[in-house]
PDB file of C-alpha atoms in Angstrom:
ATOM      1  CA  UNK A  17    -172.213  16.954   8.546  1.00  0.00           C
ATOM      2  CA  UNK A  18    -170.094  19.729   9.620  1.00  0.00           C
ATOM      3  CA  UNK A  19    -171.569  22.418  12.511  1.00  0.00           C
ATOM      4  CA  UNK A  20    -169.954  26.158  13.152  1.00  0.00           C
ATOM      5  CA  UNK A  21    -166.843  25.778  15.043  1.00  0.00           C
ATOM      6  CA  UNK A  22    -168.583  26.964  18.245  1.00  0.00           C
ATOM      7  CA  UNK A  23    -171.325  24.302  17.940  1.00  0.00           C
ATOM      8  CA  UNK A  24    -168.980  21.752  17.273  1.00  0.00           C
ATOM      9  CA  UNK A  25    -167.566  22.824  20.569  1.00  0.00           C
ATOM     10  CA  UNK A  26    -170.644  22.194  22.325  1.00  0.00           C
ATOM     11  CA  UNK A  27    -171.305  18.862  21.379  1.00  0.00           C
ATOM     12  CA  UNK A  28    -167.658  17.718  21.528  1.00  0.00           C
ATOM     13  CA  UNK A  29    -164.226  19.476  22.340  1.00  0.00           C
ATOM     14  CA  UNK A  30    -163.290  22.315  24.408  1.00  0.00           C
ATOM     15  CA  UNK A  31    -163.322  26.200  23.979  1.00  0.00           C
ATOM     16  CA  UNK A  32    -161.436  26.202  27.270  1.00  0.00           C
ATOM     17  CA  UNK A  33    -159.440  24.093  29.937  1.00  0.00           C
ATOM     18  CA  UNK A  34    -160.591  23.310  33.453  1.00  0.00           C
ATOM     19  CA  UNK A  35    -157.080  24.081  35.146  1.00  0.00           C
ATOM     20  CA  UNK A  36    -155.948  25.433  38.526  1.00  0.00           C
ATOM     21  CA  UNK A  37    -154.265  28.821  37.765  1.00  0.00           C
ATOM     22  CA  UNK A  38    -150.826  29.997  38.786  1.00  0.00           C
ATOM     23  CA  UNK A  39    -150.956  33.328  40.804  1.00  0.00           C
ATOM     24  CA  UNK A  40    -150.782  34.902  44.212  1.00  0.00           C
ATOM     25  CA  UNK A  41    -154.092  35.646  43.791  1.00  0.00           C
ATOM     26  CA  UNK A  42    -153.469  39.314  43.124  1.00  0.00           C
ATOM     27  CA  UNK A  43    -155.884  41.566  40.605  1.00  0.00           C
ATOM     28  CA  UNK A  44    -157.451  44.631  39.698  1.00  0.00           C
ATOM     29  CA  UNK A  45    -158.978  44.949  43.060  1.00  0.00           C
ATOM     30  CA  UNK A  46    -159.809  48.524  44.492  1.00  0.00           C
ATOM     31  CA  UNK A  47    -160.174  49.219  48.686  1.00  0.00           C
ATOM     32  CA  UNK A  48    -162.764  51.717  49.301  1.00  0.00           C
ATOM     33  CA  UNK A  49    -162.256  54.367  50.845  1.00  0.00           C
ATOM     34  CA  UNK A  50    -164.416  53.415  54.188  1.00  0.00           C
ATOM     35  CA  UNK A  51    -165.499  49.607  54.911  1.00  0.00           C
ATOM     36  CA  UNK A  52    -168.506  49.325  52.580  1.00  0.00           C
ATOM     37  CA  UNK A  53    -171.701  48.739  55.291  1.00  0.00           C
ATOM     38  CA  UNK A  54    -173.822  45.502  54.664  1.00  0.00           C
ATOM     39  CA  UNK A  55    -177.137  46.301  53.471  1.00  0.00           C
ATOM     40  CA  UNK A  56    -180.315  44.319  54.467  1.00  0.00           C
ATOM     41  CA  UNK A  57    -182.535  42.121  52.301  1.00  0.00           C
ATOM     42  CA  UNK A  58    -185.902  42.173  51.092  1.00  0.00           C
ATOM     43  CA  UNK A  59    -188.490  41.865  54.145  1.00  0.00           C
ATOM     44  CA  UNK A  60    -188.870  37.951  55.104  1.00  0.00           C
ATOM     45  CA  UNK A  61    -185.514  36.884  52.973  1.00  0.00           C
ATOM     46  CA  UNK A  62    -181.809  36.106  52.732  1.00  0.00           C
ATOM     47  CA  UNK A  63    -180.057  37.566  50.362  1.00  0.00           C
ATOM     48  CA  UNK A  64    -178.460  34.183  49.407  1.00  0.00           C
ATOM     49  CA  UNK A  65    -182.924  33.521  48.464  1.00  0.00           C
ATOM     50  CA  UNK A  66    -182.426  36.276  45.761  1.00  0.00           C
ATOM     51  CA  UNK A  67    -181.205  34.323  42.473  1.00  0.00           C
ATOM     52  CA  UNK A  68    -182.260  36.058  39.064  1.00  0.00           C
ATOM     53  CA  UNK A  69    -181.193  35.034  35.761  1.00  0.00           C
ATOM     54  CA  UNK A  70    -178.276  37.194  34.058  1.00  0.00           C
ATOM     55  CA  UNK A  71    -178.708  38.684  30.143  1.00  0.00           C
ATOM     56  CA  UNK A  72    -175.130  36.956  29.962  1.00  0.00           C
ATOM     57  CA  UNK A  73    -175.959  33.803  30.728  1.00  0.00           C
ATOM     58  CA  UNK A  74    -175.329  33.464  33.996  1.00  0.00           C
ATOM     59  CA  UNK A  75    -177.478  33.242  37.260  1.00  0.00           C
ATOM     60  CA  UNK A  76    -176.709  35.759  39.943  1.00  0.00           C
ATOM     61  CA  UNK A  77    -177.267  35.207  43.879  1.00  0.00           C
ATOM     62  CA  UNK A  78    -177.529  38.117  46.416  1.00  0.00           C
ATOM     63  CA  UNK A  79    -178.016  41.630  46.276  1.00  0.00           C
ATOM     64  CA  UNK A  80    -178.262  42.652  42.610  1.00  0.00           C
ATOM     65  CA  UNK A  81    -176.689  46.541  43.860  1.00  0.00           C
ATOM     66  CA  UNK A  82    -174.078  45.102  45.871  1.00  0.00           C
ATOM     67  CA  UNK A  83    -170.958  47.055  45.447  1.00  0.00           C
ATOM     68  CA  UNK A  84    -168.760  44.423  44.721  1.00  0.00           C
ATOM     69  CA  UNK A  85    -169.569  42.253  42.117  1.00  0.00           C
ATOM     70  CA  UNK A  86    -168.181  38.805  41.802  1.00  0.00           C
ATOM     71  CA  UNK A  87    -168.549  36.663  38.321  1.00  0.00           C
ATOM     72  CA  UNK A  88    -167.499  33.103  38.088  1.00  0.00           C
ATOM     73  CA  UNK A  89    -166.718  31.229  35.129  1.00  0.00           C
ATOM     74  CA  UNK A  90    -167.138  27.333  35.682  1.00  0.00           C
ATOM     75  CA  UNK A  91    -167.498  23.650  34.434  1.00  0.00           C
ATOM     76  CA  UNK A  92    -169.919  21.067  35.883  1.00  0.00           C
ATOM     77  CA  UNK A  93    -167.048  18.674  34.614  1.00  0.00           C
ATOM     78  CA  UNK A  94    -164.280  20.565  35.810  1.00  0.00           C
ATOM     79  CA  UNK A  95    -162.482  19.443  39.060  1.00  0.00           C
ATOM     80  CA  UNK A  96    -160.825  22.510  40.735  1.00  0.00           C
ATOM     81  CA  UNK A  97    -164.201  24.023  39.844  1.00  0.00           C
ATOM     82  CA  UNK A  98    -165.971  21.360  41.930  1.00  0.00           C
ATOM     83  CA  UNK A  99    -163.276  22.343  44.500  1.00  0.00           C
ATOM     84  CA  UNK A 100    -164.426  25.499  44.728  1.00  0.00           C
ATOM     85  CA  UNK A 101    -167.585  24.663  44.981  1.00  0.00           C
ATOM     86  CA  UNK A 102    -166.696  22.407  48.193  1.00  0.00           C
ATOM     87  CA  UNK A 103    -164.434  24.851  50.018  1.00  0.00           C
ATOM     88  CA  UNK A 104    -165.531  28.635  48.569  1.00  0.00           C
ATOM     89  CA  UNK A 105    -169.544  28.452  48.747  1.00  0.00           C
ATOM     90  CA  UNK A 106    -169.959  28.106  52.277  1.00  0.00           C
ATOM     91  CA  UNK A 107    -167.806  30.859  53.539  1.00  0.00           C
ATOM     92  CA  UNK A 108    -168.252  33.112  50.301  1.00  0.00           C
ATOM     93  CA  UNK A 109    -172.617  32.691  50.943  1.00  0.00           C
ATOM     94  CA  UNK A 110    -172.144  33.714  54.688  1.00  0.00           C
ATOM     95  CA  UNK A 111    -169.233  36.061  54.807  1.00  0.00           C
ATOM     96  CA  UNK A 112    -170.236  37.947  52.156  1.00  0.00           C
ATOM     97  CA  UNK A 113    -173.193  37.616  49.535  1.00  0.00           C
ATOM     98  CA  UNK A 114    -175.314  37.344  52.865  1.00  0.00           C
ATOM     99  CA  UNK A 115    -174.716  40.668  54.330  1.00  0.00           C
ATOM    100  CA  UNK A 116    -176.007  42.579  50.826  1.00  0.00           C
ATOM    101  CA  UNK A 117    -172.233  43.512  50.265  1.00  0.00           C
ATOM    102  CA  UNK A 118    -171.314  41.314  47.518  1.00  0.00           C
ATOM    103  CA  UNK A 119    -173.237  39.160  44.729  1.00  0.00           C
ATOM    104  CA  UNK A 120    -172.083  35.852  42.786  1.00  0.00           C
ATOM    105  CA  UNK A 121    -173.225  35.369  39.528  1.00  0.00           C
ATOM    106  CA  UNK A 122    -172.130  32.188  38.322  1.00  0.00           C
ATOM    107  CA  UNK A 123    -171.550  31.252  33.969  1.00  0.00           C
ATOM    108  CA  UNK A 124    -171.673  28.103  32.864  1.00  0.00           C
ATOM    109  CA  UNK A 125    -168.408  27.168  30.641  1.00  0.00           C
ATOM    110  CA  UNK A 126    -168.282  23.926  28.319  1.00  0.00           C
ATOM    111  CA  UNK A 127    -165.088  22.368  28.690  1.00  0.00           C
ATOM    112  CA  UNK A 128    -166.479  19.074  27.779  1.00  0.00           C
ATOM    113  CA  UNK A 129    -169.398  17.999  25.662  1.00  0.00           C
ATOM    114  CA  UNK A 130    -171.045  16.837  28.846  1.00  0.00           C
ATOM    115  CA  UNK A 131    -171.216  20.313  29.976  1.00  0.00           C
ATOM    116  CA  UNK A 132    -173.608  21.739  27.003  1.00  0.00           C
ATOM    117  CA  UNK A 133    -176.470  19.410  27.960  1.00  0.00           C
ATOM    118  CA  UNK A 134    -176.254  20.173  31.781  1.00  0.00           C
ATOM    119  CA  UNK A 135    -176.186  23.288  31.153  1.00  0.00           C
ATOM    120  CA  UNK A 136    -179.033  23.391  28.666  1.00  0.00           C
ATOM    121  CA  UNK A 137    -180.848  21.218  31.423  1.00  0.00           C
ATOM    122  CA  UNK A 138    -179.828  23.729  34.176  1.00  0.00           C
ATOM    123  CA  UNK A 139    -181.296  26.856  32.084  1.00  0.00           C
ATOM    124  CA  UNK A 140    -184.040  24.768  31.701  1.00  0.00           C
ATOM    125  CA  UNK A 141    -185.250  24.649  35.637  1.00  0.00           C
ATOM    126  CA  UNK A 142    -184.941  28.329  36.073  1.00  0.00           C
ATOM    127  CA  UNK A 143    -183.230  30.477  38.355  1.00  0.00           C
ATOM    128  CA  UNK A 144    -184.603  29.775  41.584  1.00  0.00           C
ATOM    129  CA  UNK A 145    -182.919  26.335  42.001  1.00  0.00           C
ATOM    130  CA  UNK A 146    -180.062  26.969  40.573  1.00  0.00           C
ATOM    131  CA  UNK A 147    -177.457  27.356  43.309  1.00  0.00           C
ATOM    132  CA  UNK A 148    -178.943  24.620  45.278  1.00  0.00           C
ATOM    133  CA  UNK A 149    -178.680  22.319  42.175  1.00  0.00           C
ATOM    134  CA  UNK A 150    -175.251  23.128  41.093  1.00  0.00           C
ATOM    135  CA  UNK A 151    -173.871  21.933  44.677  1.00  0.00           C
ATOM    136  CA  UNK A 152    -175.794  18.923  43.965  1.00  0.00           C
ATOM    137  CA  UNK A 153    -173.985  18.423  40.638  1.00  0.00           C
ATOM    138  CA  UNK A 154    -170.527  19.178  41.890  1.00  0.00           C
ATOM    139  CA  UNK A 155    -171.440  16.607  44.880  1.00  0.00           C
ATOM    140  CA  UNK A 156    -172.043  13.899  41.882  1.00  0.00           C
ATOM    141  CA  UNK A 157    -169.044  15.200  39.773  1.00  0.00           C
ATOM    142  CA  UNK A 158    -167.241  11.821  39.570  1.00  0.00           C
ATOM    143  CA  UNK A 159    -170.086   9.756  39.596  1.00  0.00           C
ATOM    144  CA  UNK A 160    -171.326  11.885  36.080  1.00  0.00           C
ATOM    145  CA  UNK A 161    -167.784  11.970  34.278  1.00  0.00           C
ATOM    146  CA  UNK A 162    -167.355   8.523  34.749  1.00  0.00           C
ATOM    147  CA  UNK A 163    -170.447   7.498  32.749  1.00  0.00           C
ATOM    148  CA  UNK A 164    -168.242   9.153  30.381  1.00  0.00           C
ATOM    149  CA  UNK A 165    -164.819   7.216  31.392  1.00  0.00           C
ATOM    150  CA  UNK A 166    -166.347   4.014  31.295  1.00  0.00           C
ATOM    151  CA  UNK A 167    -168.243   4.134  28.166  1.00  0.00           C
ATOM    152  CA  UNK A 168    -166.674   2.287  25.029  1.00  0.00           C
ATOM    153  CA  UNK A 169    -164.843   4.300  22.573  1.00  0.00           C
ATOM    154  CA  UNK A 170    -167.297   3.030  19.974  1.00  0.00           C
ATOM    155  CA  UNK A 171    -170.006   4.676  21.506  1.00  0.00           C
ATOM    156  CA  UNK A 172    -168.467   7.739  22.597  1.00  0.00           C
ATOM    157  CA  UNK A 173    -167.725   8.349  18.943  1.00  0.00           C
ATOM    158  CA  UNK A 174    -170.994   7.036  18.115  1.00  0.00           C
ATOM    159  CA  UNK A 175    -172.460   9.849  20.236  1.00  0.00           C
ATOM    160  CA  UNK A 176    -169.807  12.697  18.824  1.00  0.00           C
ATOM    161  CA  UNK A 177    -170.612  11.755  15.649  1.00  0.00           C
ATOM    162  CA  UNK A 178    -174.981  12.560  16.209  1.00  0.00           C
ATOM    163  CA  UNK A 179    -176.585  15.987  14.907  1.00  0.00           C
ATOM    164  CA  UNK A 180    -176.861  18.370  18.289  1.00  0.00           C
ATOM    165  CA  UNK A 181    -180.531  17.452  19.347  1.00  0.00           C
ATOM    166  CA  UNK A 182    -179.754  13.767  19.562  1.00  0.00           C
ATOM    167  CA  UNK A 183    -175.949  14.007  20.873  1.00  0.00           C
ATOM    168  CA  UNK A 184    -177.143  15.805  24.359  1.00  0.00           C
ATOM    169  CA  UNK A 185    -179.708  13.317  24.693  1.00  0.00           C
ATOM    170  CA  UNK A 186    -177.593  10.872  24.247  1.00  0.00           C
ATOM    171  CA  UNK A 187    -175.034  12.341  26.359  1.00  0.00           C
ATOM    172  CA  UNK A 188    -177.998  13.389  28.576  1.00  0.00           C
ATOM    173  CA  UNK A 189    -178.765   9.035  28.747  1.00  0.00           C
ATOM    174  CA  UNK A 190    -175.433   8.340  29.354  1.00  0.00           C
ATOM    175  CA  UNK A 191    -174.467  10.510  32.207  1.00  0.00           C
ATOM    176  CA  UNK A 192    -177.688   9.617  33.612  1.00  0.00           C
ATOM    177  CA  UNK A 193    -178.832  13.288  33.512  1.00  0.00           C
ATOM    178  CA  UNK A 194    -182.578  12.588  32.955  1.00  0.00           C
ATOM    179  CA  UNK A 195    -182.493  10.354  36.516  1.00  0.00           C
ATOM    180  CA  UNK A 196    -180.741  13.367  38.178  1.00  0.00           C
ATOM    181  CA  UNK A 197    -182.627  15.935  37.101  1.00  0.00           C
ATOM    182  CA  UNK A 198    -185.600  13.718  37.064  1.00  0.00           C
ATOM    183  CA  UNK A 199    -185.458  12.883  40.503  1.00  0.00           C
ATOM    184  CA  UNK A 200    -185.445  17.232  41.121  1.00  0.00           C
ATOM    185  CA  UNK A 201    -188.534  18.162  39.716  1.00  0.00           C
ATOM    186  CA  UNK A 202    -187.716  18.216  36.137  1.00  0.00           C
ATOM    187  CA  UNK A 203    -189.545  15.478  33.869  1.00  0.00           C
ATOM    188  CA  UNK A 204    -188.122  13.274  31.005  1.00  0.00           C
ATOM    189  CA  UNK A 205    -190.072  14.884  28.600  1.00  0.00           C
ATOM    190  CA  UNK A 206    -189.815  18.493  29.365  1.00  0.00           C
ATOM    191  CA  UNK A 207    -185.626  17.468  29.555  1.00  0.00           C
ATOM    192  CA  UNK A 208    -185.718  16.683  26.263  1.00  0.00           C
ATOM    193  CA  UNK A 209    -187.820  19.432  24.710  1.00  0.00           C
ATOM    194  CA  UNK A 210    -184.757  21.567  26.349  1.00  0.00           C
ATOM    195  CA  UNK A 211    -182.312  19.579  25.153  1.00  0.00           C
ATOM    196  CA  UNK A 212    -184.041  20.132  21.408  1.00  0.00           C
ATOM    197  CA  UNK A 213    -184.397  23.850  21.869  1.00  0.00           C
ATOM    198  CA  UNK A 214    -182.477  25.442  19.370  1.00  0.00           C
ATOM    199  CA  UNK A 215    -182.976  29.183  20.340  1.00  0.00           C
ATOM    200  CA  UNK A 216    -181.758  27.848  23.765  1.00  0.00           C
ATOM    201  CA  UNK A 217    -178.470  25.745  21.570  1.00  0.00           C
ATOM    202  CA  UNK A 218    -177.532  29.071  19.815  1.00  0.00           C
ATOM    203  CA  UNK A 219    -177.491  31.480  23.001  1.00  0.00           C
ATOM    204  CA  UNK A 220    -175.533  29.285  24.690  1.00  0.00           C
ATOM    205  CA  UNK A 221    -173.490  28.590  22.004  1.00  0.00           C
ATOM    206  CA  UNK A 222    -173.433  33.003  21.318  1.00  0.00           C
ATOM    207  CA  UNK A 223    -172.459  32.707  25.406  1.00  0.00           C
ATOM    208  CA  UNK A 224    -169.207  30.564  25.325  1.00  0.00           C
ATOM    209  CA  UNK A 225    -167.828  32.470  22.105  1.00  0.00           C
ATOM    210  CA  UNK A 226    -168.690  35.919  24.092  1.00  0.00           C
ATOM    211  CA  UNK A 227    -166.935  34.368  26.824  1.00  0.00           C
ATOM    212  CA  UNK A 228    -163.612  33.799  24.919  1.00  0.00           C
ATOM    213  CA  UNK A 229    -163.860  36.971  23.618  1.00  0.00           C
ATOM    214  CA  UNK A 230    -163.481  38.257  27.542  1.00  0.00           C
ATOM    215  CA  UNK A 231    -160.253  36.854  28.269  1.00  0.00           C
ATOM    216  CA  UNK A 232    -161.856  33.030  29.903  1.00  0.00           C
ATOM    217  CA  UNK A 233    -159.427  30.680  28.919  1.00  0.00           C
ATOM    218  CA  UNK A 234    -159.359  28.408  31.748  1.00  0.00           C
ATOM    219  CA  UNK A 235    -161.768  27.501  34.440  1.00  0.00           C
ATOM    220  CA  UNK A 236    -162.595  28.740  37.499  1.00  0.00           C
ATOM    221  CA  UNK A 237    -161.763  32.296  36.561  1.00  0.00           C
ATOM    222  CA  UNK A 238    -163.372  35.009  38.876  1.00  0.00           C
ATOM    223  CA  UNK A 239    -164.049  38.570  37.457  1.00  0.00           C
ATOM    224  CA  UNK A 240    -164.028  41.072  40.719  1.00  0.00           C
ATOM    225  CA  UNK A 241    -165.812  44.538  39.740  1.00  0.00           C
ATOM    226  CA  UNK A 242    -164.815  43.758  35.764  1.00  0.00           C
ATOM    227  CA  UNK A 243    -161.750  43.031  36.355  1.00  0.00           C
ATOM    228  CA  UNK A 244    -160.228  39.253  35.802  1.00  0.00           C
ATOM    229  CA  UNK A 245    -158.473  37.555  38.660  1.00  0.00           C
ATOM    230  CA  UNK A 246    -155.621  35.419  38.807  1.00  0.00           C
ATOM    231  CA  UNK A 247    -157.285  33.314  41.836  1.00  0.00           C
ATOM    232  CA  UNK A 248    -158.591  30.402  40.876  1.00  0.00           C
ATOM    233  CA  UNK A 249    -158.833  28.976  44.579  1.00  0.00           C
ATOM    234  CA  UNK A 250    -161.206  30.119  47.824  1.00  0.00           C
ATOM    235  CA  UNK A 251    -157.772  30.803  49.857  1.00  0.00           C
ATOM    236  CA  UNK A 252    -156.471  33.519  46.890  1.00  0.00           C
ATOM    237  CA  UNK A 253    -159.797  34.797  46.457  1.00  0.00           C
ATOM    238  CA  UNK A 254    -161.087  35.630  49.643  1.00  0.00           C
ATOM    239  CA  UNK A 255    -158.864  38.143  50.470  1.00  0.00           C
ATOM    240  CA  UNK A 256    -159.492  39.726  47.448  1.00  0.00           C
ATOM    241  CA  UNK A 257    -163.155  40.033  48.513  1.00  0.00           C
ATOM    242  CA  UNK A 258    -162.008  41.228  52.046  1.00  0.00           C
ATOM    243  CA  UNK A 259    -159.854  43.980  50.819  1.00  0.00           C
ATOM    244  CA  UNK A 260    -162.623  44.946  48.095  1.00  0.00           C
ATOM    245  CA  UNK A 261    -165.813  45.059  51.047  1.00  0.00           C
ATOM    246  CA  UNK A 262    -163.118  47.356  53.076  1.00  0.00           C
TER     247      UNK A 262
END
């Protein structure tokens, strides 16, 4: 049976490459005229508490009027995205998001075929715990991909070969996704009633070709005010970020 090209990417092959990007880190970025002021959150919160969901697909922590806007485009699977996830967050959450100055919104890119159902899985616990879970992920990076590694070929194709529904459970068994997620609130069944939620398959699937369309060929990429980076590393983007805060 043969899916749309962009479904077929989500089950199997890659609409982009997890890669660390050439560059001196320089971009569209804009000093303001004065050193923008940090702003202060809601009454009894952080601004790093203040995580909506995006109408692009993405999830967004901090203040949603910050002036400076910060999009990244990531894999779960991807390596120098898990390596910005273990050097950037910390000092990009405290420097900046926390002062009201600048938000993250982070977009969820399949590189692999692993990456539609954790992302489908992701979606499927909401907003609020979605920061704190995707550190967790990155944190079990290796130990997910090489489920993957280790599997036999048979099966692999086996599993590529399976209508969507029952190729991210699969996957979803094999990566032992329903024990992670599991053991964070999130029960077998309601995992796979997200996993077989087709609305849910053709957004995200609507996402990644929107996403291409944008210019994201390779992940990270980081979007500063609209305008695509060339960082693809904490210690090329945070001066960005400085000289865009003032």
């Amino acid at each position: 049976m043969k899916y749309p090209v962009a479904l077929a990417a989500l089950i199997a092959l890659s609409v982009a490459g997890c890669s660390k990007k050439a560059g001196d880190g320089a971009g569209g970025v804009t000093a303001p005229a004065t050193p923008i002021a940090a702003v202060p959150p809601p009454a009894g919160k952080q601004w790093t508490d203040v995580v909506t969901q995006t109408p692009e697909g993405g999830y967004r922590m901090g203040n949603p009027n910050a002036p400076v806007k910060l999009i990244e485009y990531a894999s779960f699977t991807c390596p120098h995205c898990q390596l910005f996830a273990k050097t950037g967050v910390d000092p990009l959450k405290k420097k900046y998001v926390s002062t009201g100055r600048v938000s993250w919104e982070f977009r969820s890119v399949m590189i692999h075929g692993q990456d539609a159902p954790i992302t489908l899985l992701m979606n499927c616990r909401g907003a609020e715990p979605f920061f704190t879970l995707s550190e967790q992920l990155y944190a079990n990076q290796e130990a997910i991909v090489q489920k993957f590694v280790a599997a036999p070929k048979a099966e692999l194709e086996r599993i590529a070969s399976l209508p969507p529904v029952d190729n991210f459970k699969a996957q979803a068994e094999l990566g032992g996704l329903y024990s992670f997620f599991g053991a964070r609130g999130l029960p077998r069944a309601q995992a796979e009633a997200c996993l077989a939620n087709q609305k849910a398959v053709d957004q995200l699937t609507a996402w990644q070709t929107k996403y291409q369309e944008d210019g994201v060929s390779s992940t990270p990429t980081f979007f500063i005010n609209g305008e695509q980076q060339t960082a693809a590393e904490w210690e090329q983007l945070e001066p960005l970020l400085a000289q865009a805060v003032g």
